[in-house]
Amino acid sequence: MVRATLRHARELDSALDLESYKRVLGLALSQRSAAPLSALRLSDAGRSLREAMAPVLIAVQARASQMSRADKELFTVTAGAAGVVGVLAWLALSSEAGQASAFSNGLTGFEHLDAL
C-alpha cells in the first residue's frame, strides 16, 4: 500500500503531506522494519519541502520586490560577508587538518582561468 501511494504521488509529481509520512513511519514502527522507509526517495522529500516552502518564498520575493536598490545591494553584501565569515570560522574551528586542506585543495588549480 505504501509503495502504491508513493508511486501514485510520483506519477502526479505531487508532494506527500505530513500524514503520509506519519503513516509510513507508523507502518515501519509496527513492522519493526525499515522496509517501509526505504520506499521513500529523496525526491519525495524534495517535492514536499518545495511545496511547504512555496508560500515562504513567495512572501520573500514579494518583500524583496518592495526593497529599494540600495537595500537589495546592502542585503547582498551582508549575505556574502556572512558566507565568507562562516567559511573562515569553519576553517579556524576545524579540528582536522584534512578538512581544511581538502577545502584549500579545492580552491587551487584555477590559475588557468585567468587566461580565458
Tab-separated table of N, CA and C in Angstrom:
chain	number	residue	atom	x	y	z
A	1	MET	N	0.816	-1.191	0.000
A	1	MET	CA	0.000	0.000	0.000
A	1	MET	C	0.865	1.262	0.000
A	2	VAL	N	1.956	1.240	0.786
A	2	VAL	CA	2.841	2.403	0.847
A	2	VAL	C	3.451	2.664	-0.522
A	3	ARG	N	3.944	1.603	-1.136
A	3	ARG	CA	4.581	1.765	-2.439
A	3	ARG	C	3.584	2.264	-3.491
A	4	ALA	N	2.341	1.790	-3.431
A	4	ALA	CA	1.327	2.251	-4.394
A	4	ALA	C	1.020	3.731	-4.190
A	5	THR	N	0.917	4.153	-2.936
A	5	THR	CA	0.651	5.561	-2.640
A	5	THR	C	1.797	6.434	-3.124
A	6	LEU	N	3.027	5.989	-2.846
A	6	LEU	CA	4.196	6.748	-3.282
A	6	LEU	C	4.297	6.795	-4.798
A	7	ARG	N	4.028	5.665	-5.444
A	7	ARG	CA	4.090	5.621	-6.907
A	7	ARG	C	3.070	6.581	-7.516
A	8	HIS	N	1.866	6.593	-6.940
A	8	HIS	CA	0.815	7.488	-7.435
A	8	HIS	C	1.220	8.962	-7.259
A	9	ALA	N	1.770	9.288	-6.099
A	9	ALA	CA	2.206	10.668	-5.850
A	9	ALA	C	3.318	11.055	-6.822
A	10	ARG	N	4.222	10.129	-7.102
A	10	ARG	CA	5.315	10.419	-8.040
A	10	ARG	C	4.794	10.614	-9.456
A	11	GLU	N	3.825	9.792	-9.852
A	11	GLU	CA	3.250	9.934	-11.193
A	11	GLU	C	2.601	11.305	-11.367
A	12	LEU	N	1.984	11.809	-10.302
A	12	LEU	CA	1.321	13.111	-10.354
A	12	LEU	C	2.280	14.259	-10.042
A	13	ASP	N	3.530	13.925	-9.726
A	13	ASP	CA	4.524	14.904	-9.288
A	13	ASP	C	3.955	15.711	-8.121
A	14	SER	N	3.323	14.994	-7.214
A	14	SER	CA	2.636	15.593	-6.082
A	14	SER	C	3.459	15.396	-4.809
A	15	ALA	N	3.395	16.374	-3.932
A	15	ALA	CA	4.099	16.278	-2.658
A	15	ALA	C	3.312	15.397	-1.698
A	16	LEU	N	4.043	14.762	-0.787
A	16	LEU	CA	3.396	13.991	0.262
A	16	LEU	C	3.095	14.923	1.423
A	17	ASP	N	1.945	14.733	2.032
A	17	ASP	CA	1.615	15.554	3.185
A	17	ASP	C	2.188	14.913	4.448
A	18	LEU	N	2.114	15.644	5.531
A	18	LEU	CA	2.677	15.171	6.789
A	18	LEU	C	2.030	13.862	7.228
A	19	GLU	N	0.743	13.707	6.987
A	19	GLU	CA	0.044	12.474	7.373
A	19	GLU	C	0.599	11.261	6.631
A	20	SER	N	0.986	11.442	5.380
A	20	SER	CA	1.566	10.328	4.619
A	20	SER	C	2.880	9.881	5.236
A	21	TYR	N	3.701	10.848	5.617
A	21	TYR	CA	4.968	10.499	6.274
A	21	TYR	C	4.713	9.810	7.609
A	22	LYS	N	3.697	10.276	8.343
A	22	LYS	CA	3.355	9.646	9.629
A	22	LYS	C	2.905	8.202	9.424
A	23	ARG	N	2.119	7.963	8.358
A	23	ARG	CA	1.657	6.600	8.088
A	23	ARG	C	2.832	5.680	7.749
A	24	VAL	N	3.759	6.177	6.946
A	24	VAL	CA	4.929	5.364	6.592
A	24	VAL	C	5.747	5.056	7.843
A	25	LEU	N	5.960	6.066	8.680
A	25	LEU	CA	6.703	5.855	9.918
A	25	LEU	C	5.964	4.891	10.840
A	26	GLY	N	4.657	5.062	10.963
A	26	GLY	CA	3.868	4.158	11.792
A	26	GLY	C	3.935	2.727	11.303
A	27	LEU	N	3.878	2.543	9.995
A	27	LEU	CA	3.991	1.202	9.426
A	27	LEU	C	5.356	0.602	9.730
A	28	ALA	N	6.399	1.403	9.594
A	28	ALA	CA	7.754	0.912	9.886
A	28	ALA	C	7.880	0.521	11.355
A	29	LEU	N	7.294	1.324	12.230
A	29	LEU	CA	7.365	1.008	13.656
A	29	LEU	C	6.554	-0.240	13.990
A	30	SER	N	5.371	-0.364	13.396
A	30	SER	CA	4.535	-1.534	13.696
A	30	SER	C	5.151	-2.819	13.156
A	31	GLN	N	5.853	-2.722	12.030
A	31	GLN	CA	6.506	-3.901	11.449
A	31	GLN	C	7.896	-4.133	12.039
A	32	ARG	N	8.369	-3.154	12.791
A	32	ARG	CA	9.736	-3.202	13.322
A	32	ARG	C	10.734	-3.461	12.203
A	33	SER	N	10.517	-2.705	11.123
A	33	SER	CA	11.335	-2.868	9.927
A	33	SER	C	11.509	-1.515	9.244
A	34	ALA	N	12.647	-1.330	8.624
A	34	ALA	CA	12.905	-0.094	7.876
A	34	ALA	C	12.414	-0.196	6.438
A	35	ALA	N	11.841	-1.336	6.064
A	35	ALA	CA	11.411	-1.536	4.675
A	35	ALA	C	10.435	-0.451	4.193
A	36	PRO	N	9.419	-0.083	4.984
A	36	PRO	CA	8.530	0.994	4.501
A	36	PRO	C	9.272	2.312	4.281
A	37	LEU	N	10.248	2.599	5.133
A	37	LEU	CA	11.015	3.833	4.985
A	37	LEU	C	11.894	3.802	3.741
A	38	SER	N	12.333	2.615	3.363
A	38	SER	CA	13.190	2.500	2.177
A	38	SER	C	12.416	2.782	0.893
A	39	ALA	N	11.095	2.782	0.992
A	39	ALA	CA	10.289	3.114	-0.186
A	39	ALA	C	10.325	4.604	-0.490
A	40	LEU	N	10.678	5.403	0.520
A	40	LEU	CA	10.778	6.847	0.319
A	40	LEU	C	12.053	7.179	-0.448
A	41	ARG	N	11.956	8.181	-1.282
A	41	ARG	CA	13.113	8.661	-2.042
A	41	ARG	C	13.408	10.090	-1.646
A	42	LEU	N	14.612	10.512	-1.941
A	42	LEU	CA	14.991	11.892	-1.684
A	42	LEU	C	14.100	12.848	-2.477
A	43	SER	N	13.694	12.442	-3.664
A	43	SER	CA	12.825	13.294	-4.484
A	43	SER	C	11.462	13.498	-3.820
A	44	ASP	N	10.989	12.506	-3.048
A	44	ASP	CA	9.720	12.666	-2.318
A	44	ASP	C	9.846	13.795	-1.292
A	45	ALA	N	10.932	13.762	-0.542
A	45	ALA	CA	11.161	14.804	0.458
A	45	ALA	C	11.368	16.153	-0.217
A	46	GLY	N	12.047	16.153	-1.352
A	46	GLY	CA	12.276	17.400	-2.080
A	46	GLY	C	10.981	18.045	-2.540
A	47	ARG	N	10.063	17.228	-3.080
A	47	ARG	CA	8.768	17.759	-3.510
A	47	ARG	C	7.980	18.299	-2.313
A	48	SER	N	8.028	17.571	-1.209
A	48	SER	CA	7.303	18.005	-0.018
A	48	SER	C	7.892	19.302	0.531
A	49	LEU	N	9.206	19.385	0.559
A	49	LEU	CA	9.861	20.597	1.048
A	49	LEU	C	9.566	21.778	0.134
A	50	ARG	N	9.603	21.540	-1.179
A	50	ARG	CA	9.291	22.609	-2.136
A	50	ARG	C	7.884	23.142	-1.913
A	51	GLU	N	6.943	22.236	-1.725
A	51	GLU	CA	5.555	22.661	-1.523
A	51	GLU	C	5.389	23.401	-0.206
A	52	ALA	N	6.080	22.941	0.831
A	52	ALA	CA	5.976	23.600	2.132
A	52	ALA	C	6.629	24.980	2.109
A	53	MET	N	7.692	25.129	1.332
A	53	MET	CA	8.426	26.387	1.291
A	53	MET	C	7.851	27.397	0.298
A	54	ALA	N	6.986	26.964	-0.582
A	54	ALA	CA	6.460	27.852	-1.626
A	54	ALA	C	5.836	29.131	-1.058
A	55	PRO	N	4.965	29.063	-0.052
A	55	PRO	CA	4.389	30.306	0.470
A	55	PRO	C	5.447	31.241	1.071
A	56	VAL	N	6.442	30.663	1.713
A	56	VAL	CA	7.512	31.474	2.308
A	56	VAL	C	8.308	32.162	1.213
A	57	LEU	N	8.655	31.423	0.170
A	57	LEU	CA	9.435	32.001	-0.924
A	57	LEU	C	8.655	33.092	-1.652
A	58	ILE	N	7.372	32.889	-1.829
A	58	ILE	CA	6.545	33.911	-2.471
A	58	ILE	C	6.527	35.181	-1.618
A	59	ALA	N	6.406	35.023	-0.299
A	59	ALA	CA	6.403	36.184	0.592
A	59	ALA	C	7.745	36.908	0.555
A	60	VAL	N	8.842	36.142	0.515
A	60	VAL	CA	10.175	36.758	0.453
A	60	VAL	C	10.346	37.496	-0.868
A	61	GLN	N	9.903	36.892	-1.957
A	61	GLN	CA	10.011	37.552	-3.260
A	61	GLN	C	9.175	38.831	-3.291
A	62	ALA	N	7.994	38.786	-2.717
A	62	ALA	CA	7.149	39.977	-2.681
A	62	ALA	C	7.808	41.075	-1.854
A	63	ARG	N	8.385	40.680	-0.744
A	63	ARG	CA	9.067	41.655	0.119
A	63	ARG	C	10.294	42.234	-0.593
A	64	ALA	N	11.042	41.361	-1.287
A	64	ALA	CA	12.239	41.814	-1.997
A	64	ALA	C	11.887	42.774	-3.126
A	65	SER	N	10.748	42.562	-3.762
A	65	SER	CA	10.360	43.445	-4.864
A	65	SER	C	10.025	44.846	-4.350
A	66	GLN	N	9.725	44.948	-3.064
A	66	GLN	CA	9.407	46.246	-2.474
A	66	GLN	C	10.648	46.963	-1.953
A	67	MET	N	11.784	46.274	-1.934
A	67	MET	CA	13.021	46.878	-1.423
A	67	MET	C	13.612	47.825	-2.461
A	68	SER	N	14.268	48.843	-1.981
A	68	SER	CA	14.961	49.746	-2.891
A	68	SER	C	16.239	49.061	-3.391
A	69	ARG	N	16.819	49.610	-4.419
A	69	ARG	CA	18.048	49.034	-4.971
A	69	ARG	C	19.165	49.048	-3.924
A	70	ALA	N	19.267	50.132	-3.174
A	70	ALA	CA	20.306	50.230	-2.138
A	70	ALA	C	20.107	49.161	-1.069
A	71	ASP	N	18.845	48.907	-0.683
A	71	ASP	CA	18.569	47.864	0.305
A	71	ASP	C	18.942	46.496	-0.236
A	72	LYS	N	18.644	46.235	-1.507
A	72	LYS	CA	18.994	44.948	-2.119
A	72	LYS	C	20.502	44.769	-2.147
A	73	GLU	N	21.231	45.824	-2.503
A	73	GLU	CA	22.687	45.725	-2.551
A	73	GLU	C	23.247	45.504	-1.152
A	74	LEU	N	22.713	46.193	-0.162
A	74	LEU	CA	23.160	46.017	1.218
A	74	LEU	C	22.899	44.586	1.681
A	75	PHE	N	21.731	44.060	1.352
A	75	PHE	CA	21.404	42.684	1.715
A	75	PHE	C	22.364	41.706	1.056
A	76	THR	N	22.661	41.914	-0.220
A	76	THR	CA	23.561	41.022	-0.951
A	76	THR	C	24.960	41.046	-0.341
A	77	VAL	N	25.466	42.240	-0.041
A	77	VAL	CA	26.797	42.366	0.553
A	77	VAL	C	26.822	41.712	1.932
A	78	THR	N	25.781	41.946	2.713
A	78	THR	CA	25.718	41.367	4.058
A	78	THR	C	25.661	39.844	3.995
A	79	ALA	N	24.850	39.304	3.106
A	79	ALA	CA	24.755	37.845	2.973
A	79	ALA	C	26.081	37.256	2.502
A	80	GLY	N	26.734	37.927	1.567
A	80	GLY	CA	28.037	37.455	1.095
A	80	GLY	C	29.075	37.488	2.194
A	81	ALA	N	29.079	38.564	2.970
A	81	ALA	CA	30.025	38.669	4.083
A	81	ALA	C	29.767	37.584	5.128
A	82	ALA	N	28.497	37.316	5.387
A	82	ALA	CA	28.157	36.265	6.346
A	82	ALA	C	28.652	34.906	5.846
A	83	GLY	N	28.543	34.665	4.556
A	83	GLY	CA	29.042	33.415	3.988
A	83	GLY	C	30.550	33.297	4.130
A	84	VAL	N	31.263	34.377	3.854
A	84	VAL	CA	32.722	34.367	3.986
A	84	VAL	C	33.121	34.143	5.440
A	85	VAL	N	32.456	34.839	6.361
A	85	VAL	CA	32.753	34.664	7.780
A	85	VAL	C	32.475	33.218	8.203
A	86	GLY	N	31.405	32.653	7.698
A	86	GLY	CA	31.085	31.262	8.020
A	86	GLY	C	32.156	30.298	7.557
A	87	VAL	N	32.636	30.485	6.343
A	87	VAL	CA	33.692	29.615	5.817
A	87	VAL	C	34.967	29.801	6.625
A	88	LEU	N	35.321	31.040	6.924
A	88	LEU	CA	36.533	31.291	7.709
A	88	LEU	C	36.421	30.701	9.110
A	89	ALA	N	35.246	30.811	9.718
A	89	ALA	CA	35.039	30.228	11.042
A	89	ALA	C	35.160	28.713	10.983
A	90	TRP	N	34.605	28.123	9.945
A	90	TRP	CA	34.706	26.674	9.787
A	90	TRP	C	36.160	26.255	9.660
A	91	LEU	N	36.927	26.996	8.875
A	91	LEU	CA	38.342	26.674	8.720
A	91	LEU	C	39.093	26.850	10.029
A	92	ALA	N	38.797	27.922	10.764
A	92	ALA	CA	39.506	28.203	12.009
A	92	ALA	C	39.167	27.178	13.086
A	93	LEU	N	37.926	26.725	13.110
A	93	LEU	CA	37.492	25.805	14.152
A	93	LEU	C	37.667	24.341	13.786
A	94	SER	N	38.081	24.104	12.566
A	94	SER	CA	38.236	22.726	12.120
A	94	SER	C	39.329	22.036	12.925
A	95	SER	N	38.974	20.948	13.546
A	95	SER	CA	39.955	20.234	14.355
A	95	SER	C	40.784	19.284	13.517
A	96	GLU	N	40.328	18.999	12.333
A	96	GLU	CA	41.048	18.079	11.464
A	96	GLU	C	41.697	18.851	10.334
A	97	ALA	N	43.010	18.770	10.252
A	97	ALA	CA	43.732	19.479	9.200
A	97	ALA	C	43.336	18.956	7.830
A	98	GLY	N	42.893	17.732	7.766
A	98	GLY	CA	42.496	17.142	6.486
A	98	GLY	C	41.310	17.857	5.875
A	99	GLN	N	40.365	18.284	6.707
A	99	GLN	CA	39.210	19.007	6.187
A	99	GLN	C	39.634	20.336	5.592
A	100	ALA	N	40.488	21.049	6.305
A	100	ALA	CA	40.936	22.349	5.817
A	100	ALA	C	41.774	22.204	4.557
A	101	SER	N	42.645	21.186	4.525
A	101	SER	CA	43.482	21.025	3.335
A	101	SER	C	42.640	20.577	2.149
A	102	ALA	N	41.604	19.776	2.393
A	102	ALA	CA	40.729	19.371	1.290
A	102	ALA	C	40.007	20.587	0.734
A	103	PHE	N	39.600	21.491	1.612
A	103	PHE	CA	38.932	22.710	1.162
A	103	PHE	C	39.903	23.576	0.369
A	104	SER	N	41.113	23.773	0.888
A	104	SER	CA	42.075	24.615	0.183
A	104	SER	C	42.525	23.968	-1.121
A	105	ASN	N	42.589	22.651	-1.153
A	105	ASN	CA	42.927	21.963	-2.405
A	105	ASN	C	41.852	22.215	-3.451
A	106	GLY	N	40.625	22.330	-3.012
A	106	GLY	CA	39.536	22.614	-3.942
A	106	GLY	C	39.607	24.009	-4.515
A	107	LEU	N	40.290	24.904	-3.817
A	107	LEU	CA	40.410	26.278	-4.284
A	107	LEU	C	41.641	26.502	-5.152
A	108	THR	N	42.525	25.535	-5.214
A	108	THR	CA	43.732	25.699	-6.016
A	108	THR	C	43.502	25.134	-7.400
A	109	GLY	N	44.343	25.513	-8.308
A	109	GLY	CA	44.258	24.971	-9.656
A	109	GLY	C	43.375	25.776	-10.578
A	110	PHE	N	43.006	26.989	-10.172
A	110	PHE	CA	42.154	27.813	-11.010
A	110	PHE	C	42.940	28.906	-11.731
A	111	GLU	N	44.268	28.849	-11.677
A	111	GLU	CA	45.082	29.869	-12.279
A	111	GLU	C	44.846	29.948	-13.781
A	112	HIS	N	44.544	28.830	-14.397
A	112	HIS	CA	44.339	28.803	-15.845
A	112	HIS	C	43.123	29.612	-16.275
A	113	LEU	N	42.220	29.908	-15.355
A	113	LEU	CA	41.030	30.676	-15.723
A	113	LEU	C	41.366	32.128	-16.077
A	114	ASP	N	42.504	32.633	-15.561
A	114	ASP	CA	42.904	33.998	-15.894
A	114	ASP	C	43.195	34.145	-17.385
A	115	ALA	N	43.623	33.065	-18.012
A	115	ALA	CA	43.965	33.118	-19.438
A	115	ALA	C	42.715	33.178	-20.312
A	116	LEU	N	41.579	32.848	-19.759
A	116	LEU	CA	40.342	32.855	-20.552
A	116	LEU	C	39.931	34.245	-20.785
